[in-house]
Tab-separated table of C-alpha atoms in Angstrom:
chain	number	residue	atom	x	y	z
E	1	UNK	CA	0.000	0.000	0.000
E	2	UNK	CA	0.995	3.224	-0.759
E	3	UNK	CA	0.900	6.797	0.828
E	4	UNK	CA	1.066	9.762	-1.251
E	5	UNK	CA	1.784	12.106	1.699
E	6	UNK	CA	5.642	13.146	1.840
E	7	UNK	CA	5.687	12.056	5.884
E	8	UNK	CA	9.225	10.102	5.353
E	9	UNK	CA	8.070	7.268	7.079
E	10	UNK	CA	7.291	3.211	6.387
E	11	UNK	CA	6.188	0.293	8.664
E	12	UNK	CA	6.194	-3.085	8.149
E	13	UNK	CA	4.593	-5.918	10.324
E	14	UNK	CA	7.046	-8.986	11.088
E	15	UNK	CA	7.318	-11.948	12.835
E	16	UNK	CA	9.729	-11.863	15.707
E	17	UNK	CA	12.995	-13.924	15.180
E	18	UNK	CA	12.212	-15.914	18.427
E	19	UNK	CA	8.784	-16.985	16.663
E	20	UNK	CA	6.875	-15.503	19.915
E	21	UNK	CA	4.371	-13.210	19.515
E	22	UNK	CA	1.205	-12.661	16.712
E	23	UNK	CA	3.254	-11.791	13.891
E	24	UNK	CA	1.594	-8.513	13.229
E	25	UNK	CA	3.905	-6.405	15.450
E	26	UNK	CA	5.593	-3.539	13.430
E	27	UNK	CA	8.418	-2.161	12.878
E	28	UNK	CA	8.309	1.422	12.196
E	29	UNK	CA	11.306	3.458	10.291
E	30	UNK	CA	11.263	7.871	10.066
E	31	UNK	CA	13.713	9.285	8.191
E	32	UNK	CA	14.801	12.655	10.163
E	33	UNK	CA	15.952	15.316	8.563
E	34	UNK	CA	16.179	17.891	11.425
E	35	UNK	CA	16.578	18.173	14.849
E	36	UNK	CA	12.742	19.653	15.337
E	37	UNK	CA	11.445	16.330	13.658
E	38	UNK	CA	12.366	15.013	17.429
E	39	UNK	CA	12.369	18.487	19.618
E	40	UNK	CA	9.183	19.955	19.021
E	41	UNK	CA	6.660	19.671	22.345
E	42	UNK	CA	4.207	18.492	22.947
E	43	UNK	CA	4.109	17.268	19.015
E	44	UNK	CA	6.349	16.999	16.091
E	45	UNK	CA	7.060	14.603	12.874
E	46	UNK	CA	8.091	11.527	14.690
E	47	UNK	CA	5.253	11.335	17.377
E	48	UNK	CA	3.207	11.418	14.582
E	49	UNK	CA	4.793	8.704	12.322
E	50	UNK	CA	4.316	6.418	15.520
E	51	UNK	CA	0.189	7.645	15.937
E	52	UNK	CA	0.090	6.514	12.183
E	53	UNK	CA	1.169	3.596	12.405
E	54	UNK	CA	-0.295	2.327	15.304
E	55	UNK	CA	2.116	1.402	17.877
E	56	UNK	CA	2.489	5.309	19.847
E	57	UNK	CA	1.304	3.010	22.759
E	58	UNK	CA	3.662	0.181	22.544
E	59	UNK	CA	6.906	-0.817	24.036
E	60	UNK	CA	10.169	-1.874	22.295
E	61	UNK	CA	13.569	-0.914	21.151
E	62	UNK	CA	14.634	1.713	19.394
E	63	UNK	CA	17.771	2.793	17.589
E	64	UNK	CA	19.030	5.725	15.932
E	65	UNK	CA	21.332	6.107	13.070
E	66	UNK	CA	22.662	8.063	10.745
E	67	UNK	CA	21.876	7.412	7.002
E	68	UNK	CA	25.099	7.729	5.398
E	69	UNK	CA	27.569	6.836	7.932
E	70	UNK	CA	28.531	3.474	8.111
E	71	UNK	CA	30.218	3.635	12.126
E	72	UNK	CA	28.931	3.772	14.816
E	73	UNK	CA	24.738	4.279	15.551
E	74	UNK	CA	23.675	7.790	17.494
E	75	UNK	CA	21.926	5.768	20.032
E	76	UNK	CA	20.035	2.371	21.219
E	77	UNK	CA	17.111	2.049	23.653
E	78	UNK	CA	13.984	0.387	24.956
E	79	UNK	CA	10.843	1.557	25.940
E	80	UNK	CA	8.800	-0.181	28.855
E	81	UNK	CA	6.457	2.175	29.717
E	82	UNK	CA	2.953	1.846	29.957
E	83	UNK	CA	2.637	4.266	27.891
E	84	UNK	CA	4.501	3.343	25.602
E	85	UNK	CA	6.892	4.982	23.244
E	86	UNK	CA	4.781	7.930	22.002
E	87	UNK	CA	5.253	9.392	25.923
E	88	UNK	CA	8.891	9.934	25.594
E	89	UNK	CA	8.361	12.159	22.331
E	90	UNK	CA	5.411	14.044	23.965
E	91	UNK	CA	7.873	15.090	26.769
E	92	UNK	CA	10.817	16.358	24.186
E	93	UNK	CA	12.709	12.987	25.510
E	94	UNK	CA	13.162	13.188	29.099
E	95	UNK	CA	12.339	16.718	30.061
E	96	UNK	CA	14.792	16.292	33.261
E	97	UNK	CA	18.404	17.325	33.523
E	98	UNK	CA	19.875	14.170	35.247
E	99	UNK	CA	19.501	11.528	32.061
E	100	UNK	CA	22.473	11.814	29.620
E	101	UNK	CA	20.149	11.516	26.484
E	102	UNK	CA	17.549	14.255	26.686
E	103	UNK	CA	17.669	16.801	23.909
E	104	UNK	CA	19.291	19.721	25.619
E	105	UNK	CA	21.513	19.791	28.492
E	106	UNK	CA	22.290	17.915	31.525
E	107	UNK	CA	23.690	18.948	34.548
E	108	UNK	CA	27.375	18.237	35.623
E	109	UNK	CA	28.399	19.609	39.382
E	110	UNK	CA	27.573	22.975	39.325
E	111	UNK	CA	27.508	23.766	35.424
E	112	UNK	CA	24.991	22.865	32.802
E	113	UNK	CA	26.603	20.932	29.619
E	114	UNK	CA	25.401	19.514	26.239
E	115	UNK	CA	24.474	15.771	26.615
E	116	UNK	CA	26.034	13.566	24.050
E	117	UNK	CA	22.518	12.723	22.217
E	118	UNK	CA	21.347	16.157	22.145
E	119	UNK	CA	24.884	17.077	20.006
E	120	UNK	CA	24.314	14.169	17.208
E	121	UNK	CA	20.697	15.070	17.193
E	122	UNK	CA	21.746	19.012	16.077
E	123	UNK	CA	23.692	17.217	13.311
E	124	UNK	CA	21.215	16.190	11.291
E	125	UNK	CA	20.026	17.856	8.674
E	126	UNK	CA	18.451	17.247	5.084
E	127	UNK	CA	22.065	17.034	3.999
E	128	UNK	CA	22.785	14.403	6.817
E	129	UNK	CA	19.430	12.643	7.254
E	130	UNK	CA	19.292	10.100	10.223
E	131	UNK	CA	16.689	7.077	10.764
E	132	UNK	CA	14.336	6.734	13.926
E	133	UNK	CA	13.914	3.022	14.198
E	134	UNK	CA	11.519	1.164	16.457
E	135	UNK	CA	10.545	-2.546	16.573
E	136	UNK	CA	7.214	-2.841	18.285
E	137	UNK	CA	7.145	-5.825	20.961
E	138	UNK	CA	4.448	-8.300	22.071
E	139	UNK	CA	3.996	-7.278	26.379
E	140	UNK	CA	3.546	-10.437	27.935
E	141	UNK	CA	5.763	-12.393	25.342
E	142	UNK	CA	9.405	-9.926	25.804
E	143	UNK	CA	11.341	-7.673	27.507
E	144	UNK	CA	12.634	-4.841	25.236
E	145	UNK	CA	16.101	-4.426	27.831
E	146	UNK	CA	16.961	-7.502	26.921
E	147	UNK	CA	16.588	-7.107	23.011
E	148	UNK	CA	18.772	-3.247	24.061
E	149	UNK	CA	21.342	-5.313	25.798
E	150	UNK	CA	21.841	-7.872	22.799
E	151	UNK	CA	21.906	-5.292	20.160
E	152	UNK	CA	24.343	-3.185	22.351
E	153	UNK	CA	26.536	-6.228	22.214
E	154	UNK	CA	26.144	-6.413	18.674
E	155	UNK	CA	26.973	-2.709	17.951
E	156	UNK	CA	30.168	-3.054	19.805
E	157	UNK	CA	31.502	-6.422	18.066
E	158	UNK	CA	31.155	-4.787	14.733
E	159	UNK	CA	31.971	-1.023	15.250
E	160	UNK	CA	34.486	-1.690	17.948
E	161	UNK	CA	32.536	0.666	20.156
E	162	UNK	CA	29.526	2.366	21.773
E	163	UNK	CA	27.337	4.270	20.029
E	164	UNK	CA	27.599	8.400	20.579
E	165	UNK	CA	25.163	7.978	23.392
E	166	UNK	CA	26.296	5.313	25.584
E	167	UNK	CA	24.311	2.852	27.909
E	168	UNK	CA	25.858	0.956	30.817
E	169	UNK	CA	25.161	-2.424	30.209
E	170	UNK	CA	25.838	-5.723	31.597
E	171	UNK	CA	28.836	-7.391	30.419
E	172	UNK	CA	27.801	-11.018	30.815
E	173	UNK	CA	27.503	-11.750	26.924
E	174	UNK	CA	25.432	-14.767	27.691
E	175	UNK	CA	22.923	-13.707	29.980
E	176	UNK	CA	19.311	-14.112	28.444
E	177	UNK	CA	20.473	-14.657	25.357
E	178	UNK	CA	17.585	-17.219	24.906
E	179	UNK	CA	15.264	-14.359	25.833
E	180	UNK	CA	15.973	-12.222	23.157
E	181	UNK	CA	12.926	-11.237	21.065
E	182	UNK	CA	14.028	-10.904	17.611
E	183	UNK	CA	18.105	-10.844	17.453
E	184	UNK	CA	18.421	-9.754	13.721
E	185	UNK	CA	17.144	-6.264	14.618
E	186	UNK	CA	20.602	-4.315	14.920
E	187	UNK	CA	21.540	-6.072	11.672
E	188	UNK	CA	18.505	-5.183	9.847
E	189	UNK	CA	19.510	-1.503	11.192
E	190	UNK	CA	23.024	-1.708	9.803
E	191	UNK	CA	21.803	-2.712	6.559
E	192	UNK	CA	18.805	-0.179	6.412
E	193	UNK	CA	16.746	-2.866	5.466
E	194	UNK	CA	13.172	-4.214	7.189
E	195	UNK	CA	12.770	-7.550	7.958
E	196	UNK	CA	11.815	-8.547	4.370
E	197	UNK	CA	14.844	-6.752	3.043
E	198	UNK	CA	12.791	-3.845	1.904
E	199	UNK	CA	15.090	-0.523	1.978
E	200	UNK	CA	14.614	2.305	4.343
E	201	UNK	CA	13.024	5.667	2.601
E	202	UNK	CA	14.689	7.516	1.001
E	203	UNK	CA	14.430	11.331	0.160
E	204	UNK	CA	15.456	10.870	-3.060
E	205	UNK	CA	11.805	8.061	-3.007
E	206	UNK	CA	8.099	8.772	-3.047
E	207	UNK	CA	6.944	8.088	1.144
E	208	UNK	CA	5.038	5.590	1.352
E	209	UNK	CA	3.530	2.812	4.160
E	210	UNK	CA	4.648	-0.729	3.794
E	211	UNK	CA	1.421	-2.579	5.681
E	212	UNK	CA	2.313	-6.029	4.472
């Protein structure tokens, strides 16, 4: 199906790599091409991609990458919020000064400084377009930190490091591993592919809505 609106986003449903699940959760991909498509409160560009395609109340991971640079992503997360994932872009990401990845500055001692997300974010641009990422998960059948932790570990064994906006995570590279939702996600990021292989949009492409 295709959508003749120029909203720079697609979604696909897929079937989790564990086989858990009802098949029909969705994976959701925004191409960003400035730093207001994420900062505007209480609504902007992505919030809206997510309301469209029917998973702003849904937990899961997320990643964010830059579209032409082939190192390291911008960031990786989870979302476990009742909620779900539309809250966190309602509230500018984190509204408070003590997380490391809200859009504007966090606190350090006495001084105010720019946290590492809220740098990459100013970066992009329509010259240097980014990807918003998120892979929708089934409640009662995952647990999105685990999925975060695995891809982390992924990230690192083929870029050698963290991403700009770094986690701490557990270093026990087996723990859970059976737990892990769908483990081809951070590849399927890498390659800016969906599941089915289908490539990210593109500015240079008609938008459009993959359904099925």
């Amino acid at each position: 199906m295709m959508n003749s609106e120029p909203c720079r986003m697609a979604y696909q449903e897929y079937q989790a790599a564990s086989g858990r699940g009802t098949g029909k959760e969705r994976v959701v991909c925004v191409l960003l091409a400035s730093p207001d498509d994420l900062i505007v409160a209480p609504d902007n560009h992505v919030l809206k991609c997510l309301k469209a395609a029917g998973v702003g109340a849904s937990i899961g991971v997320y990643f964010y990458r830059f579209k032409n640079e082939a190192h390291r992503f911008i960031k990786i997360g989870e979302c476990t919020r009742r909620e779900g994932i539309a809250v966190r872009f309602q509230r500018g990401w984190h509204g408070t000064e003590r997380y490391s990845d809200n859009y504007t500055r966090k606190r350090r001692g006495e001084t105010y400084v720019d946290s590492e997300f809220a740098l990459e974010i100013r970066r992009i641009s329509p010259e240097n377009p980014a990807y918003f990422v998120f892979y929708e998960h089934a409640t009662l059948h995952s647990h999105p930190k685990i999925d975060e932790v695995f891809a982390y570990r992924m990230h690192k064994r083929l870029f050698k490091c963290d991403t700009a906006s770094p986690e701490r995570m557990n270093g026990n590279p087996l723990l859970a591993r059976r737990l892990v939702w769908h483990k081809t996600a951070f590849s399927e990021v890498a390659r800016c592919r969906f599941p089915d292989g289908t490539p990210y949009p593109d500015q240079s492409q008609p938008a459009f809505l993959a359904i099925r």
